[in-house]
Amino acid sequence: MNSAKKILAILLVALLAISSVFAADWTKHITVIGTSDMHGNIWGYSYEDNSETANNGMARLYTYIESVREENPNTLLIDAGDDIQGTIMTDDLYNDTPDEPHPVITTMNYMGYDAMTLGNHEFNWGVDTATRILSQADFPILAANVIDSNGNYATGLGYVIKEIAGVKVAIIGTVTPDVPIWDSEKEGIADLTFLPANVAVKNAIEEIGDQADVIIVSAHMGMYAEFDEDNGSDSAQKILDDNPEIDILQVAHNHVVVNEKQNDTVIGGCRNGGRDAARFDLYLDDENNVVDSTVEIVDMTGVTPSEEIRSIQLVKEAHEKTISYVNGGGSGEDGEGGVALGTTTARFQPENEIRGIPEGRVRDTAVMDFINMIQLKESGADVSAAALFKDTSDLPEGDINYGNIFDIYKFDNTLYRVDVTGAELKAYMEWSAECYNQWKPGDINISFDPEYPDYLYDMFEGVDYEIDLSQPKGSRIKNVMFNGEPLQDDDILSLAVNNYRYSSALKAQGLVSGKRNWESSGSIRDMIVNYFAENSPVSPFVTDNWRIVGVDLSEDDPRRAELIKLINEGYLDTPYAESYNLADYDALIAEAESNM
């Protein structure tokens, strides 16, 4: 579908939505467009792959936003955070450059945002850096639950009231209070107080009083608690439970589509990278009472990127500078020069047997062994844990540039070493293995619980172990061996793990009691760069220290081979979140034939 047809289809859906509420007694129509988790993706480009994308980026969002504004001039544009982090452009070139315009904020200014809520990744470089970058915004930055040492809103505002079509709309912003779990040691974080989101929103609504006709909450958190399951301080659902008068609830952070309505509140959330926009439509009567509301999540696939955005001088310069940096690997002025960081002798990731089922998550591969080897070498630890942050992460054969490094390690993490008991290590391994669905007899593939993002699945080096997927979560780790002997619960080992996993899992989940006794001075990504500089050419190696057991994938059954062929040819969807089972063979064949 070309861009014109895509926009026409979107507008048709909107008109149908409007027609559905004609029976209601409304006289005013306000549209709110919500974006979030854009993670520095302005252009619609994967710098690590050196290629254009087809379904994301702020430039595509702007094309859609302008079409909605043309349809309904009474449109507000708000964002729920995590925007200045996430690409090589932001993380390596612009977030640590004092006194220079930031391309993301420059773009958001051009797009005409009415408000933005802080995300947790805005804090990754400390408070001073976040303040410097966000101070360039022509729109208010909201954080109702972040209080500075003087008792004031850390960004200056917890909410803002906008008037549109004679309607006063309050926009309250709140970020997950779990920021200190991840970034407690970053500059200025210790001086801030992060209140429970539900409490902060209630306080803001009380302060707003009768000044607003409509209440919007833009919450950088998922619907359900990430860590505080008992009290829900980091839960958007808890915000709504305690504040049912909210008209629109925008959620973010988890990079998943949310599209629902609870009582009179419409709720929407988008995926990351500018993949979606959340469209909320409110219909009000002459007294500014909301009489109906709708929500729609609009996929940017097929939308043509805005040349207006791509033509912004700073955006164009930043895009070209990043490509040059990637191709040059950071060598020379501004990363120019085209000098490779090193070389490999072969690819590090095997081909997937089943389209969309990553081999790097169902068996030991050279990519993960390479990262864990470097972590063991740098830390001197007994055991290392690391995740495949992206299912397609790979190192190609031949010259390696900075984009290839970013592809296998996209986060700017540092490395910790902490002492753990054998029992604690096994508990951590069980936590990690919860990402899998339990295997059932007849399943033709291993599948993954969609509630567990791929970046939460760690693979371990320094121990040998099995993962029994015939067993339920919590009982899967078997036959853990260390130095050729069964690992005992009271054994003491040193573990290498990145700073985020240490905070958000080992400590937040209560998996490990010890404290870190060593921290790297540089990032893990820098360690990988240095390794290539000192050891090229680098050859892939696989230790095969772990494997999945308790499954019988019936590889000799011709029905399995036929179903896999249909998946790989695109006639059946990838069974990522739920396995295909041979008991459903006839129905699956019929489904495939209907798609031919």
Coordinates of C-alpha atoms in Angstrom, one line a residue:
M1 CA 0.0 0.0 0.0
N2 CA 1.5 3.4 -1.0
S3 CA 1.6 6.3 1.4
A4 CA -1.4 8.1 -0.2
K5 CA -3.6 5.0 0.1
K6 CA -2.3 4.4 3.6
I7 CA -3.3 7.9 4.7
L8 CA -6.7 7.6 2.9
A9 CA -7.3 4.3 4.8
I10 CA -6.4 5.9 8.1
L11 CA -8.8 8.8 7.4
L12 CA -11.6 6.4 6.4
V13 CA -11.2 4.6 9.7
A14 CA -11.3 8.0 11.5
L15 CA -14.5 8.9 9.6
L16 CA -16.1 5.6 10.6
A17 CA -15.2 6.3 14.2
I18 CA -16.8 9.7 14.0
S19 CA -20.0 8.3 12.4
S20 CA -20.3 5.8 15.3
V21 CA -20.8 8.6 17.7
F22 CA -23.2 10.8 15.7
A23 CA -26.0 9.6 17.8
A24 CA -24.4 11.2 20.9
D25 CA -25.2 14.8 21.6
W26 CA -21.8 16.3 20.9
T27 CA -20.7 19.6 19.4
K28 CA -17.0 19.6 19.8
H29 CA -14.3 17.2 18.6
I30 CA -10.8 17.1 20.0
T31 CA -8.1 14.8 18.7
V32 CA -5.0 13.9 20.7
I33 CA -2.0 12.2 19.1
G34 CA 0.3 10.4 21.5
T35 CA 3.8 9.2 20.6
S36 CA 6.4 7.6 22.9
D37 CA 9.7 5.6 23.0
M38 CA 10.9 7.2 19.8
H39 CA 14.5 6.4 21.0
G40 CA 16.3 8.9 18.8
N41 CA 14.9 7.4 15.5
I42 CA 14.3 10.6 13.5
W43 CA 15.0 9.6 9.9
G44 CA 13.6 6.0 9.8
Y45 CA 17.0 4.4 9.5
S46 CA 18.9 1.6 11.1
Y47 CA 22.4 2.8 11.5
E48 CA 23.7 -0.5 12.7
D49 CA 22.4 -2.1 9.4
N50 CA 23.2 1.0 7.3
S51 CA 19.7 0.8 5.7
E52 CA 16.4 2.6 5.5
T53 CA 13.6 1.2 7.6
A54 CA 10.0 0.7 6.2
N55 CA 7.8 1.3 9.2
N56 CA 9.2 3.7 11.8
G57 CA 10.9 7.0 12.5
M58 CA 9.8 10.5 13.5
A59 CA 9.7 11.6 9.8
R60 CA 6.9 9.0 9.2
L61 CA 5.1 10.1 12.3
Y62 CA 5.1 13.7 11.1
T63 CA 3.5 12.7 7.8
Y64 CA 0.7 11.1 9.7
I65 CA 0.4 13.9 12.3
E66 CA 0.0 16.5 9.5
S67 CA -2.7 14.5 7.9
V68 CA -4.7 14.4 11.2
R69 CA -4.2 18.1 11.7
E70 CA -5.6 18.8 8.3
E71 CA -8.6 16.6 9.1
N72 CA -9.1 18.2 12.6
P73 CA -7.4 21.4 13.4
N74 CA -8.3 20.9 17.1
T75 CA -5.5 18.4 17.6
L76 CA -3.0 18.1 20.4
L77 CA 0.4 16.3 20.2
I78 CA 1.9 14.8 23.3
D79 CA 4.8 12.4 23.9
A80 CA 5.4 10.0 26.8
G81 CA 9.2 9.9 26.9
D82 CA 12.3 7.9 26.0
D83 CA 13.2 10.0 23.0
I84 CA 16.8 11.3 23.4
Q85 CA 18.4 7.8 23.7
G86 CA 18.6 4.8 21.6
T87 CA 20.5 5.3 18.3
I88 CA 24.2 5.7 17.5
M89 CA 23.3 9.3 16.6
T90 CA 22.0 10.1 20.0
D91 CA 24.1 7.9 22.3
D92 CA 27.5 8.3 20.6
L93 CA 27.4 11.7 18.9
Y94 CA 25.0 14.1 20.5
N95 CA 24.0 13.3 24.1
D96 CA 27.4 14.2 25.5
T97 CA 28.1 17.3 23.4
P98 CA 27.7 20.4 25.5
D99 CA 26.1 23.6 24.1
E100 CA 25.1 22.1 20.8
P101 CA 21.5 21.8 19.5
H102 CA 20.1 18.3 19.9
P103 CA 18.6 16.8 16.7
V104 CA 15.7 15.0 18.5
I105 CA 14.5 18.1 20.3
T106 CA 15.0 20.2 17.2
T107 CA 12.8 17.8 15.4
M108 CA 10.1 17.7 18.1
N109 CA 10.1 21.5 18.1
Y110 CA 9.4 21.5 14.3
M111 CA 6.7 18.8 14.8
G112 CA 4.9 21.1 17.2
Y113 CA 4.6 19.1 20.3
D114 CA 2.3 20.5 23.0
A115 CA 3.9 18.6 25.9
M116 CA 6.4 15.8 26.6
T117 CA 6.7 13.5 29.7
L118 CA 10.0 12.4 31.0
G119 CA 11.0 8.8 30.3
N120 CA 13.5 6.7 32.3
H121 CA 16.1 6.8 29.5
E122 CA 16.2 10.6 29.6
F123 CA 18.1 10.1 32.8
N124 CA 20.8 7.8 31.4
W125 CA 23.5 10.6 31.2
G126 CA 22.5 12.2 34.5
V127 CA 20.3 15.1 35.5
D128 CA 22.6 17.9 34.1
T129 CA 22.7 16.4 30.6
A130 CA 19.0 15.7 30.6
T131 CA 18.3 19.3 31.7
R132 CA 20.7 20.7 29.1
I133 CA 19.1 18.8 26.2
L134 CA 15.5 19.2 27.3
S135 CA 15.9 22.9 27.9
Q136 CA 16.0 23.3 24.2
A137 CA 12.4 22.3 23.9
D138 CA 9.7 24.8 22.9
F139 CA 7.1 22.7 24.8
P140 CA 6.8 21.9 28.5
I141 CA 8.5 18.8 29.9
L142 CA 6.3 17.1 32.5
A143 CA 7.1 14.9 35.5
A144 CA 4.5 15.2 38.3
N145 CA 6.2 12.5 40.4
V146 CA 9.8 13.7 40.2
I147 CA 10.6 16.2 43.0
D148 CA 13.9 18.1 43.4
S149 CA 15.8 18.8 46.7
N150 CA 13.8 22.0 47.2
G151 CA 10.4 20.2 47.0
N152 CA 9.6 21.5 43.5
Y153 CA 8.8 19.6 40.3
A154 CA 12.2 18.7 38.9
T155 CA 11.3 19.8 35.4
G156 CA 9.5 22.9 36.6
L157 CA 6.1 21.4 35.7
G158 CA 4.1 18.3 36.6
Y159 CA 1.2 19.2 34.4
V160 CA 0.1 21.9 31.9
I161 CA -3.4 23.1 30.9
K162 CA -4.0 23.8 27.2
E163 CA -7.1 25.4 25.7
I164 CA -8.3 24.1 22.4
A165 CA -11.8 24.6 20.8
G166 CA -12.8 26.4 24.0
V167 CA -12.0 23.3 26.1
K168 CA -9.4 23.3 28.8
V169 CA -7.3 20.2 28.7
A170 CA -5.0 19.2 31.6
I171 CA -2.0 17.1 30.6
I172 CA -0.3 15.4 33.6
G173 CA 3.0 13.6 33.0
T174 CA 4.5 10.9 35.2
V175 CA 7.6 8.7 34.7
T176 CA 8.1 5.2 36.2
P177 CA 9.5 5.8 39.7
D178 CA 11.9 2.9 39.1
V179 CA 14.5 5.2 37.6
P180 CA 16.9 4.9 40.6
I181 CA 16.9 1.2 40.2
W182 CA 18.7 1.6 36.9
D183 CA 20.5 4.9 37.2
S184 CA 21.0 5.6 40.9
E185 CA 24.7 6.5 40.5
K186 CA 24.2 8.8 37.6
E187 CA 24.8 12.5 38.3
G188 CA 22.0 14.2 40.3
I189 CA 19.7 11.2 40.6
A190 CA 20.3 10.8 44.3
D191 CA 19.0 14.4 44.8
L192 CA 15.6 13.6 43.3
T193 CA 12.6 12.0 44.9
F194 CA 10.5 9.7 42.7
L195 CA 6.9 9.5 44.1
P196 CA 4.4 6.7 43.4
A197 CA 2.8 7.6 40.1
N198 CA -0.8 7.1 41.4
V199 CA -0.2 9.4 44.3
A200 CA 1.4 12.1 42.1
V201 CA -1.4 12.1 39.7
K202 CA -4.0 12.3 42.4
N203 CA -2.1 15.3 43.9
A204 CA -2.0 17.0 40.5
I205 CA -5.7 16.4 39.8
E206 CA -6.5 17.9 43.2
E207 CA -4.3 20.9 42.4
I208 CA -6.0 21.4 39.0
G209 CA -9.4 21.3 40.6
D210 CA -12.0 22.8 38.3
Q211 CA -9.5 24.5 36.0
A212 CA -9.8 21.8 33.4
D213 CA -12.6 20.1 31.5
V214 CA -10.5 17.1 30.3
I215 CA -7.8 15.2 32.1
I216 CA -5.1 13.4 30.2
V217 CA -2.4 11.4 31.9
S218 CA 0.8 10.7 29.9
A219 CA 2.5 7.9 31.9
H220 CA 5.9 6.5 31.0
M221 CA 5.2 3.1 32.4
G222 CA 3.2 0.0 31.4
M223 CA -0.3 -0.9 32.6
Y224 CA 1.0 -3.3 35.2
A225 CA 3.7 -3.0 37.8
E226 CA 7.3 -3.7 36.7
F227 CA 8.7 -4.0 40.2
D228 CA 6.2 -2.8 42.8
E229 CA 3.6 -5.5 42.5
D230 CA 2.3 -4.9 46.1
N231 CA 1.6 -1.2 45.8
G232 CA 1.6 -0.5 42.1
S233 CA 3.7 2.7 42.3
D234 CA 5.0 2.0 38.8
S235 CA 1.6 0.8 37.3
A236 CA -0.6 2.8 35.0
Q237 CA -3.5 0.6 36.0
K238 CA -3.0 1.8 39.6
I239 CA -3.1 5.4 38.4
L240 CA -6.4 4.7 36.7
D241 CA -7.8 2.7 39.6
D242 CA -7.1 5.6 42.0
N243 CA -8.1 8.3 39.5
P244 CA -11.1 7.1 37.5
E245 CA -11.9 10.6 36.3
I246 CA -9.1 10.5 33.8
D247 CA -10.4 10.8 30.2
I248 CA -7.3 9.7 28.3
L249 CA -4.5 7.5 29.7
Q250 CA -1.4 7.2 27.5
V251 CA 1.0 4.5 28.5
A252 CA 4.6 3.8 27.3
H253 CA 7.9 2.2 28.3
N254 CA 7.1 -1.5 27.5
H255 CA 7.2 -1.0 23.6
V256 CA 3.9 -2.9 23.2
V257 CA 0.6 -1.9 21.6
V258 CA -2.1 -1.1 24.2
N259 CA -5.6 -0.3 22.9
E260 CA -8.5 -0.5 25.3
K261 CA -11.3 1.3 27.1
Q262 CA -12.0 1.0 30.8
N263 CA -15.4 2.5 31.7
D264 CA -15.1 6.0 30.2
T265 CA -11.3 6.1 29.9
V266 CA -9.6 5.4 26.6
I267 CA -6.1 3.9 26.9
G268 CA -3.4 3.7 24.3
G269 CA 0.3 2.8 24.0
C270 CA 2.7 2.4 21.2
R271 CA 5.7 0.3 20.2
N272 CA 9.2 1.9 20.0
G273 CA 11.1 3.8 17.4
G274 CA 8.2 5.7 16.0
R275 CA 6.5 2.5 14.9
D276 CA 3.0 3.7 15.9
A277 CA 1.0 6.7 16.9
A278 CA -1.9 6.5 19.4
R279 CA -4.9 8.5 18.2
F280 CA -7.5 9.5 20.8
D281 CA -10.7 11.3 19.8
L282 CA -12.9 13.0 22.4
Y283 CA -16.4 14.2 21.6
L284 CA -17.9 16.9 23.9
D285 CA -21.1 18.8 24.4
D286 CA -21.7 22.5 24.7
E287 CA -20.8 22.4 28.4
N288 CA -17.5 20.6 27.6
N289 CA -18.6 17.3 29.0
V290 CA -17.0 14.3 27.3
V291 CA -19.9 12.3 25.8
D292 CA -17.9 9.7 23.9
S293 CA -14.3 8.8 23.1
T294 CA -12.3 6.4 21.0
V295 CA -8.7 5.2 20.7
E296 CA -6.8 3.8 17.7
I297 CA -3.2 2.7 17.4
V298 CA -1.9 3.6 13.9
D299 CA 0.9 1.6 12.4
M300 CA 3.4 3.6 10.4
T301 CA 4.1 0.8 7.9
G302 CA 3.7 2.2 4.4
V303 CA 3.6 5.9 5.4
T304 CA 6.1 8.0 3.5
P305 CA 8.7 9.8 5.6
S306 CA 8.3 13.6 5.7
E307 CA 10.9 15.3 3.5
E308 CA 10.2 18.4 5.7
I309 CA 11.7 16.6 8.7
R310 CA 14.6 15.1 6.7
S311 CA 15.4 18.5 5.2
I312 CA 15.9 20.2 8.6
Q313 CA 19.5 21.2 8.4
L314 CA 20.6 19.8 11.8
V315 CA 18.7 16.5 11.1
K316 CA 20.3 16.1 7.7
E317 CA 23.8 16.9 9.1
A318 CA 23.3 14.5 12.1
H319 CA 22.1 11.7 9.8
E320 CA 25.1 12.1 7.5
K321 CA 27.5 12.5 10.4
T322 CA 26.2 9.2 11.9
I323 CA 26.5 7.2 8.7
S324 CA 30.1 8.5 8.4
Y325 CA 30.8 7.7 12.0
V326 CA 29.5 4.1 11.6
N327 CA 31.4 3.5 8.4
G328 CA 34.5 5.0 9.9
G329 CA 34.1 3.3 13.3
G330 CA 34.7 6.5 15.1
S331 CA 38.2 6.9 13.7
G332 CA 39.4 10.3 12.5
E333 CA 37.6 13.6 12.9
D334 CA 33.8 13.0 13.3
G335 CA 34.4 9.3 12.7
E336 CA 35.3 9.8 9.0
G337 CA 37.9 7.8 7.1
G338 CA 36.2 4.5 6.5
V339 CA 38.7 2.5 8.6
A340 CA 37.4 -0.8 9.9
L341 CA 37.6 -1.6 13.6
G342 CA 38.7 -5.1 12.8
T343 CA 37.7 -8.2 10.9
T344 CA 36.1 -11.6 11.3
T345 CA 36.6 -14.8 9.5
A346 CA 32.9 -15.8 9.3
R347 CA 29.4 -14.9 10.4
F348 CA 28.7 -15.3 14.1
Q349 CA 25.0 -16.2 13.9
P350 CA 23.5 -19.3 12.3
E351 CA 20.6 -19.2 9.9
N352 CA 17.2 -19.6 11.5
E353 CA 15.5 -22.9 10.8
I354 CA 12.1 -21.2 11.2
R355 CA 11.6 -17.7 9.9
G356 CA 11.3 -15.4 12.9
I357 CA 12.4 -17.9 15.5
P358 CA 15.9 -16.7 16.4
E359 CA 18.5 -19.5 16.7
G360 CA 20.4 -17.2 19.0
R361 CA 17.7 -17.7 21.7
V362 CA 17.2 -21.5 21.3
R363 CA 20.8 -22.6 21.3
D364 CA 24.3 -21.4 22.2
T365 CA 25.8 -19.3 19.4
A366 CA 29.0 -17.5 18.7
V367 CA 27.5 -14.0 19.2
M368 CA 26.7 -14.7 22.9
D369 CA 29.9 -16.7 23.6
F370 CA 31.9 -13.8 22.2
I371 CA 30.2 -11.2 24.4
N372 CA 30.4 -13.4 27.5
M373 CA 34.1 -14.3 26.8
I374 CA 34.9 -10.6 26.7
Q375 CA 33.0 -10.0 30.0
L376 CA 34.9 -12.9 31.7
K377 CA 38.2 -11.6 30.4
E378 CA 37.6 -8.0 31.5
S379 CA 36.1 -8.8 34.9
G380 CA 38.1 -11.9 35.9
A381 CA 34.8 -13.5 37.0
D382 CA 33.9 -17.2 37.1
V383 CA 30.6 -16.8 35.3
S384 CA 29.2 -14.3 32.9
A385 CA 25.6 -13.4 31.9
A386 CA 24.5 -11.5 28.9
A387 CA 21.5 -11.1 26.6
L388 CA 20.9 -11.1 22.9
F389 CA 19.4 -7.6 22.8
K390 CA 18.0 -8.0 19.3
D391 CA 16.9 -11.3 17.7
T392 CA 18.8 -10.6 14.5
S393 CA 22.1 -9.4 16.1
D394 CA 25.1 -10.7 14.2
L395 CA 28.7 -10.0 13.2
P396 CA 29.2 -10.4 9.5
E397 CA 32.2 -12.0 7.8
G398 CA 34.9 -9.4 6.9
D399 CA 35.3 -5.8 8.0
I400 CA 33.6 -4.8 11.2
N401 CA 32.5 -1.2 11.7
Y402 CA 30.9 0.6 14.7
G403 CA 27.4 -0.2 13.5
N404 CA 28.2 -3.9 13.7
I405 CA 29.3 -3.4 17.3
F406 CA 26.2 -1.4 18.1
D407 CA 24.1 -4.2 16.5
I408 CA 25.3 -6.8 19.0
Y409 CA 25.4 -4.5 22.0
K410 CA 23.1 -1.5 21.6
F411 CA 23.1 -0.3 25.2
D412 CA 25.7 1.8 26.9
N413 CA 26.1 -0.5 29.9
T414 CA 29.1 -0.9 32.2
L415 CA 30.2 -4.2 33.6
Y416 CA 29.9 -5.3 37.3
R417 CA 31.3 -8.2 39.2
V418 CA 29.4 -9.6 42.2
D419 CA 29.9 -12.7 44.4
V420 CA 26.9 -15.1 44.3
T421 CA 26.1 -18.4 45.9
G422 CA 25.3 -21.4 43.8
A423 CA 21.7 -21.2 44.9
E424 CA 21.5 -17.5 43.9
L425 CA 23.0 -18.2 40.5
K426 CA 20.5 -21.0 39.8
A427 CA 17.6 -18.7 40.9
Y428 CA 18.9 -16.0 38.4
M429 CA 19.0 -18.6 35.7
E430 CA 15.5 -19.8 36.5
W431 CA 14.3 -16.1 36.3
S432 CA 15.9 -15.8 32.9
A433 CA 14.4 -19.1 31.6
E434 CA 10.9 -17.8 32.3
C435 CA 11.0 -16.2 28.8
Y436 CA 10.1 -19.5 27.2
N437 CA 6.7 -21.0 26.9
Q438 CA 6.4 -24.6 28.3
W439 CA 6.7 -27.2 25.5
K440 CA 3.8 -29.5 24.8
P441 CA 3.9 -32.8 23.1
G442 CA 3.3 -32.2 19.3
D443 CA 4.8 -28.7 19.3
I444 CA 6.9 -28.2 16.2
N445 CA 8.9 -25.3 17.7
I446 CA 10.1 -23.5 20.8
S447 CA 8.2 -20.3 21.5
F448 CA 8.5 -17.3 23.8
D449 CA 6.2 -15.7 26.4
P450 CA 5.3 -12.3 24.9
E451 CA 5.2 -10.8 28.4
Y452 CA 9.0 -11.3 28.6
P453 CA 10.9 -8.9 26.3
D454 CA 13.8 -10.6 24.5
Y455 CA 16.3 -8.4 26.3
L456 CA 15.4 -10.0 29.6
Y457 CA 16.8 -13.4 28.5
D458 CA 20.3 -13.9 29.7
M459 CA 22.6 -16.7 28.6
F460 CA 25.4 -17.9 30.9
E461 CA 29.1 -18.8 30.3
G462 CA 31.4 -20.4 32.8
V463 CA 28.9 -23.1 33.8
D464 CA 27.3 -25.9 31.9
Y465 CA 23.6 -26.3 32.2
E466 CA 20.3 -27.5 30.7
I467 CA 16.9 -25.8 30.3
D468 CA 14.1 -28.3 30.5
L469 CA 11.1 -26.8 28.7
S470 CA 8.8 -29.7 29.6
Q471 CA 8.7 -28.1 33.1
P472 CA 6.9 -25.0 34.3
K473 CA 8.6 -21.8 35.0
G474 CA 10.7 -22.0 38.1
S475 CA 11.7 -25.6 37.6
R476 CA 13.6 -25.6 34.4
I477 CA 17.3 -25.3 35.2
K478 CA 19.0 -28.7 35.4
N479 CA 22.4 -30.3 35.7
V480 CA 24.4 -27.1 36.4
M481 CA 28.1 -27.9 36.4
F482 CA 31.0 -25.7 37.4
N483 CA 34.6 -26.7 36.8
G484 CA 33.4 -30.2 35.9
E485 CA 31.5 -30.7 39.2
P486 CA 27.8 -30.2 40.1
L487 CA 27.2 -26.7 41.4
Q488 CA 26.4 -26.8 45.0
D489 CA 24.0 -24.3 46.6
D490 CA 26.6 -23.1 49.1
D491 CA 29.4 -22.7 46.5
I492 CA 30.6 -19.1 46.0
L493 CA 31.3 -17.8 42.5
S494 CA 32.0 -14.4 41.0
L495 CA 29.5 -13.2 38.4
A496 CA 30.0 -10.7 35.6
V497 CA 26.8 -8.9 34.7
N498 CA 25.9 -5.5 33.2
N499 CA 24.9 -2.6 35.5
Y500 CA 21.3 -2.6 34.4
R501 CA 20.7 -6.3 35.0
Y502 CA 22.4 -6.0 38.4
S503 CA 20.0 -3.3 39.4
S504 CA 16.8 -4.3 37.7
A505 CA 16.9 -8.1 38.2
L506 CA 19.6 -9.2 40.7
K507 CA 18.7 -6.6 43.3
A508 CA 15.1 -5.5 42.4
Q509 CA 14.0 -9.1 42.2
G510 CA 15.9 -10.1 45.3
L511 CA 17.9 -12.7 43.5
V512 CA 21.3 -11.9 44.9
S513 CA 22.3 -10.6 48.4
G514 CA 25.9 -9.6 47.7
K515 CA 27.1 -6.2 46.5
R516 CA 29.3 -5.5 43.5
N517 CA 33.0 -5.6 44.2
W518 CA 34.2 -4.3 40.9
E519 CA 32.9 -2.0 38.1
S520 CA 34.5 -1.3 34.7
S521 CA 35.7 2.2 33.9
G522 CA 34.3 2.0 30.3
S523 CA 31.3 0.5 28.6
I524 CA 30.9 -3.1 27.5
R525 CA 30.6 -1.8 23.9
D526 CA 34.0 -0.1 24.3
M527 CA 35.4 -3.5 25.5
I528 CA 34.2 -5.1 22.3
V529 CA 35.7 -2.3 20.1
N530 CA 39.1 -2.7 21.9
Y531 CA 39.0 -6.5 21.5
F532 CA 38.7 -6.2 17.8
A533 CA 41.5 -3.7 17.7
E534 CA 43.8 -6.1 19.5
N535 CA 42.7 -9.5 18.2
S536 CA 41.6 -9.2 14.6
P537 CA 40.9 -11.3 12.6
V538 CA 38.4 -12.8 15.1
S539 CA 36.9 -16.2 14.4
P540 CA 33.5 -17.3 15.7
F541 CA 33.5 -20.1 18.4
V542 CA 30.7 -21.9 20.2
T543 CA 31.3 -23.6 23.6
D544 CA 27.9 -25.4 23.6
N545 CA 27.8 -25.1 27.4
W546 CA 24.0 -25.0 27.5
R547 CA 21.1 -26.6 25.7
I548 CA 17.4 -27.0 25.7
V549 CA 16.1 -30.4 26.8
G550 CA 12.6 -31.9 27.5
V551 CA 11.4 -31.2 24.0
D552 CA 10.8 -33.5 21.0
L553 CA 10.6 -31.4 17.9
S554 CA 9.8 -34.5 15.7
E555 CA 12.4 -33.5 13.2
D556 CA 11.8 -36.7 11.2
D557 CA 8.1 -36.1 10.9
P558 CA 7.3 -34.9 7.4
R559 CA 4.3 -32.9 8.7
R560 CA 6.7 -30.7 10.7
A561 CA 8.9 -30.1 7.7
E562 CA 5.9 -29.2 5.6
L563 CA 4.6 -26.7 8.2
I564 CA 8.1 -25.1 8.5
K565 CA 8.3 -24.7 4.8
L566 CA 4.9 -22.9 4.8
I567 CA 6.1 -20.6 7.6
N568 CA 9.4 -19.8 5.7
E569 CA 7.5 -19.1 2.5
G570 CA 5.2 -16.7 4.3
Y571 CA 2.0 -18.7 4.1
L572 CA 1.8 -19.1 7.9
D573 CA 2.6 -16.6 10.5
T574 CA 5.7 -17.1 12.6
P575 CA 4.7 -19.1 15.8
Y576 CA 6.8 -16.8 18.0
A577 CA 4.4 -16.3 21.0
E578 CA 2.7 -19.7 20.7
S579 CA 4.0 -22.9 19.2
Y580 CA 2.3 -24.7 16.3
N581 CA 1.2 -28.2 17.2
L582 CA 0.9 -31.2 15.0
A583 CA -2.6 -31.8 16.5
D584 CA -3.6 -28.7 14.5
Y585 CA -1.9 -29.9 11.3
D586 CA -5.1 -30.0 9.1
A587 CA -6.3 -26.6 10.2
L588 CA -2.8 -25.1 9.7
I589 CA -2.6 -26.5 6.2
A590 CA -6.1 -25.1 5.4
E591 CA -5.0 -21.7 6.7
A592 CA -1.8 -21.8 4.6
E593 CA -3.8 -22.7 1.5
S594 CA -6.2 -19.8 2.0
N595 CA -3.2 -17.5 2.1
M596 CA -1.7 -18.8 -1.2

